[in-house]
PDB file of C-alpha atoms and ligand atoms in Angstrom:
ATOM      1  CA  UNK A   1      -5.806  27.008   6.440  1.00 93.00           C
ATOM      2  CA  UNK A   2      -5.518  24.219   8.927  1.00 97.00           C
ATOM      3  CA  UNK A   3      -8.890  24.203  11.460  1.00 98.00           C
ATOM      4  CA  UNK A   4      -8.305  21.468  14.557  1.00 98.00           C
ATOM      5  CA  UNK A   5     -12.293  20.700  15.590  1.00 98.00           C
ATOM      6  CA  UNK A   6     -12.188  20.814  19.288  1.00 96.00           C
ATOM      7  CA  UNK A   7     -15.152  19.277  21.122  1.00 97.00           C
ATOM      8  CA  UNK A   8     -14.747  17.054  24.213  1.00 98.00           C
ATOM      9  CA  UNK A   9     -16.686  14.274  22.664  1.00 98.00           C
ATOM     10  CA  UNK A  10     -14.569  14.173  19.138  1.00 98.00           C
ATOM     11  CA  UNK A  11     -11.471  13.718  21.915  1.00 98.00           C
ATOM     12  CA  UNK A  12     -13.472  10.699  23.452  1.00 98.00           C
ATOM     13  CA  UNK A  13     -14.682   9.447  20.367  1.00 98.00           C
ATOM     14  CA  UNK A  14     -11.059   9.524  19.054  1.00 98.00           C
ATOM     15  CA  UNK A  15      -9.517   7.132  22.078  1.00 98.00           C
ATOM     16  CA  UNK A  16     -12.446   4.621  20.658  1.00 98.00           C
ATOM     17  CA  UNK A  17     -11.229   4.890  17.313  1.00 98.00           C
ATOM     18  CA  UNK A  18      -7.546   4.373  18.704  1.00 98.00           C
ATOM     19  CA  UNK A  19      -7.933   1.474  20.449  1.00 98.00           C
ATOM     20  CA  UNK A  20      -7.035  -1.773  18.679  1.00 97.00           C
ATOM     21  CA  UNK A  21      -9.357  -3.421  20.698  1.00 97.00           C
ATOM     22  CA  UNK A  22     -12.147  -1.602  18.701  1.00 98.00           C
ATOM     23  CA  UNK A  23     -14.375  -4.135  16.432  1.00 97.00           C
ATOM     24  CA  UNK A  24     -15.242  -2.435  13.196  1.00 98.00           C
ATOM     25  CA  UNK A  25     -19.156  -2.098  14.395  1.00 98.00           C
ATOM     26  CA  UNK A  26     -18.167   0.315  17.424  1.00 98.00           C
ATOM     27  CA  UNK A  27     -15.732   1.609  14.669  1.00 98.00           C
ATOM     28  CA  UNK A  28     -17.794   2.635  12.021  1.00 98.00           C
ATOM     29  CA  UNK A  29     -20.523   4.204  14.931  1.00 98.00           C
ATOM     30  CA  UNK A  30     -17.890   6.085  16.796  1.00 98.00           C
ATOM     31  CA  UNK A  31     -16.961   7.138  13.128  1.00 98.00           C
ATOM     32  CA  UNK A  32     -20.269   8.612  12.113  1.00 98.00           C
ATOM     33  CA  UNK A  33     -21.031  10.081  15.974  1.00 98.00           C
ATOM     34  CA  UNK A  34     -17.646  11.779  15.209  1.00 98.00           C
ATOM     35  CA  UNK A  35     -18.109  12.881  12.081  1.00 98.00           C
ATOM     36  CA  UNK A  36     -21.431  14.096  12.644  1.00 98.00           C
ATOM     37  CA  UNK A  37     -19.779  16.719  15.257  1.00 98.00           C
ATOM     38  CA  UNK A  38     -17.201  17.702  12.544  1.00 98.00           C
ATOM     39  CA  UNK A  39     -20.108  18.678   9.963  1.00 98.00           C
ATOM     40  CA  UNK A  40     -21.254  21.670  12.176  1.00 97.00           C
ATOM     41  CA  UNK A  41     -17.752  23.997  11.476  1.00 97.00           C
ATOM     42  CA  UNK A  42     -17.025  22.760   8.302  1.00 98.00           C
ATOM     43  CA  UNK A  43     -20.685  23.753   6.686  1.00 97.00           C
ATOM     44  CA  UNK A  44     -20.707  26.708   9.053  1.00 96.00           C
ATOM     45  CA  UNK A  45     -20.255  28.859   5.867  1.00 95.00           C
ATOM     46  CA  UNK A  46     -22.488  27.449   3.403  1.00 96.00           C
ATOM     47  CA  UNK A  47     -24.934  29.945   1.442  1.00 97.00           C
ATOM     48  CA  UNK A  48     -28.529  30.161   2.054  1.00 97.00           C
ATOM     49  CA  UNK A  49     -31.285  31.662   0.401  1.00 98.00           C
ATOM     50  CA  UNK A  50     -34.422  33.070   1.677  1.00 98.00           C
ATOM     51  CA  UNK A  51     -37.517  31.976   0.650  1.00 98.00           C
ATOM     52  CA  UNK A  52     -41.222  32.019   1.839  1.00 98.00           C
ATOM     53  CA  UNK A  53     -42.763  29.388   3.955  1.00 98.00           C
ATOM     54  CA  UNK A  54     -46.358  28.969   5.297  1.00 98.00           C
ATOM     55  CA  UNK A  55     -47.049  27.813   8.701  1.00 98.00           C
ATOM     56  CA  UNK A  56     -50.217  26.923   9.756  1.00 98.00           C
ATOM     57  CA  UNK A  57     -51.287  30.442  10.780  1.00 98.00           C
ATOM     58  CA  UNK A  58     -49.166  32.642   8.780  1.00 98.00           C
ATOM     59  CA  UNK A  59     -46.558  32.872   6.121  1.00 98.00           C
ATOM     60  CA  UNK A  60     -43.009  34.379   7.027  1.00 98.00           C
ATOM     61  CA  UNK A  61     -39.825  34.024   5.943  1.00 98.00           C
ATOM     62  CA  UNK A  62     -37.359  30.699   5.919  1.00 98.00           C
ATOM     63  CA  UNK A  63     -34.329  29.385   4.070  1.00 98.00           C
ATOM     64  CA  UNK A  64     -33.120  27.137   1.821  1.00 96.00           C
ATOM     65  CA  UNK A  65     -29.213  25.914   0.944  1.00 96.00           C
ATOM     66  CA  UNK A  66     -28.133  27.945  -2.396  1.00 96.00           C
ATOM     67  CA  UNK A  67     -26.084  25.239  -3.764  1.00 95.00           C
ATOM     68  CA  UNK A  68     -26.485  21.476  -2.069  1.00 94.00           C
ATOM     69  CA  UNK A  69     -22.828  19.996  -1.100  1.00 96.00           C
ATOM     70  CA  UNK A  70     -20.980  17.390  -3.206  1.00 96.00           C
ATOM     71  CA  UNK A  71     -19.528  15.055  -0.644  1.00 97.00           C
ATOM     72  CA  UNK A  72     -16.773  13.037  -2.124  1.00 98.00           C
ATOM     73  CA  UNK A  73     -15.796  10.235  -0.344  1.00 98.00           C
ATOM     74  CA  UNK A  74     -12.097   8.768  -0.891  1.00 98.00           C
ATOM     75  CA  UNK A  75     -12.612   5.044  -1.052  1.00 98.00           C
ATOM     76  CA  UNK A  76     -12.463   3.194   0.676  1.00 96.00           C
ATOM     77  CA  UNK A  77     -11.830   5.018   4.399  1.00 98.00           C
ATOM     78  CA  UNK A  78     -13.472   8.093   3.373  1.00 98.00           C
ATOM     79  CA  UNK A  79     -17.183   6.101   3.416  1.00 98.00           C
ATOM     80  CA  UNK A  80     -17.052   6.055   6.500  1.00 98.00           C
ATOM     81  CA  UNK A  81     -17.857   9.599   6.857  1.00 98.00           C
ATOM     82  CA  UNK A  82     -20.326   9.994   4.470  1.00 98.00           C
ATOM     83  CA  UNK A  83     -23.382   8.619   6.713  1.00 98.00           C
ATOM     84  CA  UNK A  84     -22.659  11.818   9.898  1.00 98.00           C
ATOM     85  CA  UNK A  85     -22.415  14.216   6.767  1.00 98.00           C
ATOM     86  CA  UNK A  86     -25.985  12.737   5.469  1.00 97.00           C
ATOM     87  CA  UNK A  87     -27.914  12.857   8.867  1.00 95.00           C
ATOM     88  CA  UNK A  88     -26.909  16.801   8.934  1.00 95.00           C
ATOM     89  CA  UNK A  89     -27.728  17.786   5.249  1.00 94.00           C
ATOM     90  CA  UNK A  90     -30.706  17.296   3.314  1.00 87.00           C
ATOM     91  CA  UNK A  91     -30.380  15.701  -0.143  1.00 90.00           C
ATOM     92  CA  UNK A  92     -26.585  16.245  -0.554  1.00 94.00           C
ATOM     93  CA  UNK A  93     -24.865  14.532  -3.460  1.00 95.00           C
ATOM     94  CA  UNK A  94     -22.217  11.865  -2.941  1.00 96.00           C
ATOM     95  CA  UNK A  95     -19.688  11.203  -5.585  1.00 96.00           C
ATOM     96  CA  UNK A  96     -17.278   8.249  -5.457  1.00 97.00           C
ATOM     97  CA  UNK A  97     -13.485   8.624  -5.857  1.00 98.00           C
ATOM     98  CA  UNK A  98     -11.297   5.186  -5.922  1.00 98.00           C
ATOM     99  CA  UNK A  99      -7.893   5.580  -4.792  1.00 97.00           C
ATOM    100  CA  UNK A 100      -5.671   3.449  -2.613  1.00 94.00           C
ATOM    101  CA  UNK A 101      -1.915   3.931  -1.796  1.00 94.00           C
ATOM    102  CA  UNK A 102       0.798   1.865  -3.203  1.00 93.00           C
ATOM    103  CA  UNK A 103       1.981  -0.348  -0.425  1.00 89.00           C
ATOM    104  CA  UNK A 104       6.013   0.380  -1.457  1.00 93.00           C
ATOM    105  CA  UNK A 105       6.157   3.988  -3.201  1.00 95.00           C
ATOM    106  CA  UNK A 106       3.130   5.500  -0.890  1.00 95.00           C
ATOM    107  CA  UNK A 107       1.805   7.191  -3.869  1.00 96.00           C
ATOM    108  CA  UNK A 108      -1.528   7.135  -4.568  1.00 97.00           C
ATOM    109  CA  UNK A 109      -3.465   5.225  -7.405  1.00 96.00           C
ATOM    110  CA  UNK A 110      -6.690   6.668  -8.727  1.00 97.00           C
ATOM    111  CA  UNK A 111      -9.117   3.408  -9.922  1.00 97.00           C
ATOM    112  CA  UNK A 112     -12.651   5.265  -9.893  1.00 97.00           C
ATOM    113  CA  UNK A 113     -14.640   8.007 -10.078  1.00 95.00           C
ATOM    114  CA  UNK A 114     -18.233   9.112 -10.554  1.00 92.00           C
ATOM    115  CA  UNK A 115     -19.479  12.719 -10.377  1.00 86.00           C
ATOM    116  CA  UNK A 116     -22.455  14.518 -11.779  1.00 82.00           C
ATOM    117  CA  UNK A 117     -22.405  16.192 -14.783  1.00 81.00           C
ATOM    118  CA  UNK A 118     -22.712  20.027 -13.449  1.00 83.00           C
ATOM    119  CA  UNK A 119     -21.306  20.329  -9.820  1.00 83.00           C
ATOM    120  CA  UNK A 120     -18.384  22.869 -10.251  1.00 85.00           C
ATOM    121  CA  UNK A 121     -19.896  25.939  -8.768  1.00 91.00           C
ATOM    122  CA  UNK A 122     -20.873  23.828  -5.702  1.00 95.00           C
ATOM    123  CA  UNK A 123     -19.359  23.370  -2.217  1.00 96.00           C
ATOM    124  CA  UNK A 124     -17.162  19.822  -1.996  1.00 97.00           C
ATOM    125  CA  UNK A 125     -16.305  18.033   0.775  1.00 98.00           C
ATOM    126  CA  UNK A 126     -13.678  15.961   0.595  1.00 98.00           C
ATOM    127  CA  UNK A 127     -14.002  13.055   2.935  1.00 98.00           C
ATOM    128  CA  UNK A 128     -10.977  11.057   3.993  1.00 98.00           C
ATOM    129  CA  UNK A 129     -10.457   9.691   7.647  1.00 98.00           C
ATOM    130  CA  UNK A 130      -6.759   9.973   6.907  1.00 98.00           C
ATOM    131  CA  UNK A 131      -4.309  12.506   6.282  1.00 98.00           C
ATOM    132  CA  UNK A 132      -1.082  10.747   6.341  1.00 98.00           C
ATOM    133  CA  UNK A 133       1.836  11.529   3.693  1.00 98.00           C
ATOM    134  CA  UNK A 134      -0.922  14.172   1.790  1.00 98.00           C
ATOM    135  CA  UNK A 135      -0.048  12.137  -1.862  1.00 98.00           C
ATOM    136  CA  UNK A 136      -3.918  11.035  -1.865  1.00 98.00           C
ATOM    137  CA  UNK A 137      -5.085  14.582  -0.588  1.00 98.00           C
ATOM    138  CA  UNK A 138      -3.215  16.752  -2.970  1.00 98.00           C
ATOM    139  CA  UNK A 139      -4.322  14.010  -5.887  1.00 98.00           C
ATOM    140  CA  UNK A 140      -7.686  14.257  -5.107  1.00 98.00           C
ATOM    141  CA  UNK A 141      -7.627  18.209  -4.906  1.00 98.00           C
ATOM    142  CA  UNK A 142      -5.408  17.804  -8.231  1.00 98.00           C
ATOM    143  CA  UNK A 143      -8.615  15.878  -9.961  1.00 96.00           C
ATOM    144  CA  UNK A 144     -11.342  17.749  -8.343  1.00 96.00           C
ATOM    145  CA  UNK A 145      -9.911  21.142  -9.856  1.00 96.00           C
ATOM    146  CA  UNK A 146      -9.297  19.701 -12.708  1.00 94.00           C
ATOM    147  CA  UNK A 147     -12.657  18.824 -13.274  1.00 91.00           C
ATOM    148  CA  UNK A 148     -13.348  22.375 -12.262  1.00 91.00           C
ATOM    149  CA  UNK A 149     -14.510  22.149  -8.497  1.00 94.00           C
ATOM    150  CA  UNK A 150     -14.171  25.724  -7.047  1.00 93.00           C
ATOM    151  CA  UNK A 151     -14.655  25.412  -3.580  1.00 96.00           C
ATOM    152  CA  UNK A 152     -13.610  22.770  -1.968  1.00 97.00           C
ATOM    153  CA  UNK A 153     -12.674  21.820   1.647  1.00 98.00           C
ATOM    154  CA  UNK A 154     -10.763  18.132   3.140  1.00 98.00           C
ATOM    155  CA  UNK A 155     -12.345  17.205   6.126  1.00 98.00           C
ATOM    156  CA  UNK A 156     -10.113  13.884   7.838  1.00 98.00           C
ATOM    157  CA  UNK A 157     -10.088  12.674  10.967  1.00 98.00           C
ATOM    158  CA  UNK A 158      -6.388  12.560  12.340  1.00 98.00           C
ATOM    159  CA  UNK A 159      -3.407  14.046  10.102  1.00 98.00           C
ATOM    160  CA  UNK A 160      -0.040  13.834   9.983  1.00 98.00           C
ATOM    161  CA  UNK A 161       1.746  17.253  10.840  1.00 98.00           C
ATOM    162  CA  UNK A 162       3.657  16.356   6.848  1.00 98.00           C
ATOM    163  CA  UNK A 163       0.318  15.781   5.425  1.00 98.00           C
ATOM    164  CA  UNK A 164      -0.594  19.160   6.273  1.00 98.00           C
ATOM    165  CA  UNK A 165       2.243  20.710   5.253  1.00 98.00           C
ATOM    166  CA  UNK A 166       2.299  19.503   1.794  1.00 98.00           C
ATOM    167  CA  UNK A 167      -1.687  20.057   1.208  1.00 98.00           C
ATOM    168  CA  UNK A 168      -0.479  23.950   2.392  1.00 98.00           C
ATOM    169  CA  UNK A 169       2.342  23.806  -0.292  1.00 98.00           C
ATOM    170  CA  UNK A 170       0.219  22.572  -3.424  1.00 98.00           C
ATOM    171  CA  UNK A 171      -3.286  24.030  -2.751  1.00 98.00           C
ATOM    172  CA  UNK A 172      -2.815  26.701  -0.199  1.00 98.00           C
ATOM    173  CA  UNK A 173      -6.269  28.220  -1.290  1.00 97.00           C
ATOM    174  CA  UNK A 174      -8.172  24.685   0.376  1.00 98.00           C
ATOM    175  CA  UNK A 175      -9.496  24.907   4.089  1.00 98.00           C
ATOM    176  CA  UNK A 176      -8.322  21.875   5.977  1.00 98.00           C
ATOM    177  CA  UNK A 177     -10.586  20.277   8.670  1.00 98.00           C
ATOM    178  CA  UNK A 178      -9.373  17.341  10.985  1.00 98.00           C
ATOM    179  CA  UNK A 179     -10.678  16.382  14.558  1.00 98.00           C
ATOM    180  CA  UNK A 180      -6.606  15.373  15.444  1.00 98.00           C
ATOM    181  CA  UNK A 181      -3.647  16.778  14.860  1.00 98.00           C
ATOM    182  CA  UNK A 182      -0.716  13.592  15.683  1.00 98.00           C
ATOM    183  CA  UNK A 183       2.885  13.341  15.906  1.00 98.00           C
ATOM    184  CA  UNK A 184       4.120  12.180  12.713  1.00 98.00           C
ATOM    185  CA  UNK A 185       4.382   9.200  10.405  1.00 98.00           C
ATOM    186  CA  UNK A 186       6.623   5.841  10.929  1.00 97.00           C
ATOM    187  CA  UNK A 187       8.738   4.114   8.411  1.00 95.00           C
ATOM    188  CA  UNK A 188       5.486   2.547   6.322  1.00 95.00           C
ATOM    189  CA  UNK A 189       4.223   6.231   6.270  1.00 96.00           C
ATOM    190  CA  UNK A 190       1.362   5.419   8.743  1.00 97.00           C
ATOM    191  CA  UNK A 191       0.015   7.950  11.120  1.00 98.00           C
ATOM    192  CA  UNK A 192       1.759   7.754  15.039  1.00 98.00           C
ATOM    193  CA  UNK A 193       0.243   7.051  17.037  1.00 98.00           C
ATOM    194  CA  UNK A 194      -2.802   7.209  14.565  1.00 98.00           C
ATOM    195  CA  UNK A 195      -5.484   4.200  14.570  1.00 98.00           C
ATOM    196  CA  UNK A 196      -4.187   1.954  12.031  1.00 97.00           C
ATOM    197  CA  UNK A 197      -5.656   1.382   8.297  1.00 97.00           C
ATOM    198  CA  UNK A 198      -8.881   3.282   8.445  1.00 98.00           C
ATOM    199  CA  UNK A 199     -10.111   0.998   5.522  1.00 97.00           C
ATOM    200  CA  UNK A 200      -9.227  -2.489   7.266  1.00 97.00           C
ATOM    201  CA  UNK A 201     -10.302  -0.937  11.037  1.00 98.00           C
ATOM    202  CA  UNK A 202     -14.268  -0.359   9.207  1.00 98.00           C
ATOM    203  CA  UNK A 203     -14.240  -3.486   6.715  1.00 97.00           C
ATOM    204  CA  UNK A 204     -12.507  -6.202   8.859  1.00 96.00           C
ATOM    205  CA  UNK A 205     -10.131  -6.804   6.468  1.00 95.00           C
ATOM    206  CA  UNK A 206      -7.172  -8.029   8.792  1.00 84.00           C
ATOM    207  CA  UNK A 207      -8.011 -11.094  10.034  1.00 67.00           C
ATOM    208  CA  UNK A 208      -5.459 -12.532  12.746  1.00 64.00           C
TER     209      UNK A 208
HETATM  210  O1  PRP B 301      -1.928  10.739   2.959  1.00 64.81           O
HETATM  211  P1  PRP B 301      -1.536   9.450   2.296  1.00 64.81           P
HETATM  212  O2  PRP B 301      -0.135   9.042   2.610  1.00 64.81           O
HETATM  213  O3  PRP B 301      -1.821   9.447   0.834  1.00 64.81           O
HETATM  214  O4  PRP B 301      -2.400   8.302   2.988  1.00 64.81           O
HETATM  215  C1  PRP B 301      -3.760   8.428   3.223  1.00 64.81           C
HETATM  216  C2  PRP B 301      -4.551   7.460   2.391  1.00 64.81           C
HETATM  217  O5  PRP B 301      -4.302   6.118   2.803  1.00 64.81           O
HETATM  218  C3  PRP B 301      -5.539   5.502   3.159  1.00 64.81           C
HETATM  219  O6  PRP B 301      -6.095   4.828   2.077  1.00 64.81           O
HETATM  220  P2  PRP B 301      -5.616   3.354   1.659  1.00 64.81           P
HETATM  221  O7  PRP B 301      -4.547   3.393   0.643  1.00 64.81           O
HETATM  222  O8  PRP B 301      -5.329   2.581   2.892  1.00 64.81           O
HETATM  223  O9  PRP B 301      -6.901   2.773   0.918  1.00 64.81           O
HETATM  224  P3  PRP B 301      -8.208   2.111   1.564  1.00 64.81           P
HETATM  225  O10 PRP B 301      -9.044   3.226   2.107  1.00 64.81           O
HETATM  226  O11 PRP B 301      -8.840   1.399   0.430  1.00 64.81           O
HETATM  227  O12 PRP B 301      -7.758   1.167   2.654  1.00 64.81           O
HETATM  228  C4  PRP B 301      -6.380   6.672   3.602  1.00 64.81           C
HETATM  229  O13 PRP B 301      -7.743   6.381   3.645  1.00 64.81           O
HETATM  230  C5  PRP B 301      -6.009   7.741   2.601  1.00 64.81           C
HETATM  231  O14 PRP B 301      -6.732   7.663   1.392  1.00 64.81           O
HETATM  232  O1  URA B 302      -2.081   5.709   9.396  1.00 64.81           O
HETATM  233  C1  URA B 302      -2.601   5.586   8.273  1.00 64.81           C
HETATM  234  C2  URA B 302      -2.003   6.096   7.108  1.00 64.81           C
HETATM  235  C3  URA B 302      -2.627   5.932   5.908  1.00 64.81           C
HETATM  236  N1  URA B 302      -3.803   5.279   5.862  1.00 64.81           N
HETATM  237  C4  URA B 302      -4.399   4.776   6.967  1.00 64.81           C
HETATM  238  O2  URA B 302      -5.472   4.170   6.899  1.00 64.81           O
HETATM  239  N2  URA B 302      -3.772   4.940   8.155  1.00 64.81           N
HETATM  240 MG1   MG B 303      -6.357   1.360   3.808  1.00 64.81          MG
END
């Protein structure tokens, strides 16, 4: 299922984002602000468990998370969103996965990945600023039930309308969250009118 986060602020925090004029400070701040908003509807289903708690003049009854998220970032865009996820949920995990695109084929390359040891009956959010062609998304989904991840949602920024669609085809069972729904993809397979590399927008890796 395809969720499209509608706030007013993701919408202005998206035009920042857009603009090429956008240094990668304001970038990565807008990022967080943004993703910060998109934590609220994607975690609105996590498990809790009661439990007792004392105040200072009487006990009563609070709660705690049942199982802690397992954010996995998608480096090296997906970083980006791991800081708004962090300020929202106390001691959540974060597991790395390396994977960049091939510049010619557009098919993702997996270099790295580190998870802890027992995760699999724990919610995972997978965190990736980009949906473009879907190759790194369905990869990534490919790996993390493969290591046995039951429950797992993609949360990206702006996708691709054939990003989507493919995510739907191979893993119809996974919730996708994005704050943008654009128009499609151009010849290079980047997002229209999108923001640009997500990666090189954050880490200032164009130089002109
Ligand atoms: O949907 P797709 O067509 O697979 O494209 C999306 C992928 O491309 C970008 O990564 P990139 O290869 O630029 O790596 P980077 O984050 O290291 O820059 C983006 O962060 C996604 O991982
Ligand atoms: O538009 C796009 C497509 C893939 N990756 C990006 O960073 N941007
Ligand atoms: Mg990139």
């Amino acid at each position: 299922m395809l969720v499209v986060v509608d706030h007013p602020l993701i919408k202005v925090h998206i035009t920042v984002l857009r603009d090429h004029m956008t240094g990668t400070d304001e970038f990565r701040s807008r990022l967080t602000a943004l993703t910060r908003l998109l934590a609220f509807p994607v975690l609105q289903d996590l498990d809790i468990v009661p439990m007792t708690v004392t105040t200072p003049l009487a006990q009563t009854t609070g709660y705690k998370l049942d199982k802690v998220p397992v954010l996995v970032p998608v480096l090296r865009a997906g970083l980006g969103m791991v800081e708004g996820f962090r300020d929202v949920v106390p001691n959540t995990v974060v597991s790395h996965l390396g994977m960049y695109r091939d510049h010619h084929t557009l098919k993702p390359i997996r270099y790295y990945s580190n998870f802890p040891t027992s995760y699999h009956d724990h919610p995972v959010i997978l965190l990736d600023p980009m949906l473009a062609t879907g190759g790194s998304a369905v990869d990534a989904l490919d790996y993390l039930k493969q290591e046995g991840a039951q429950n797992i949602r993609v949360v990206s920024i702006i996708s691709a309308p054939e990003g989507i669609k493919k995510v739907d085809e191979c893993h119809p069972d996974v919730n996708v969250f994005t704050a943008q729904l654009d128009e499609g993809l151009n010849d290079l397979g980047y997002i229209l009118p999108g923001l640009g590399d997500a990666g090189d927008r954050q880490f200032g890796t164009v130089l002109d």
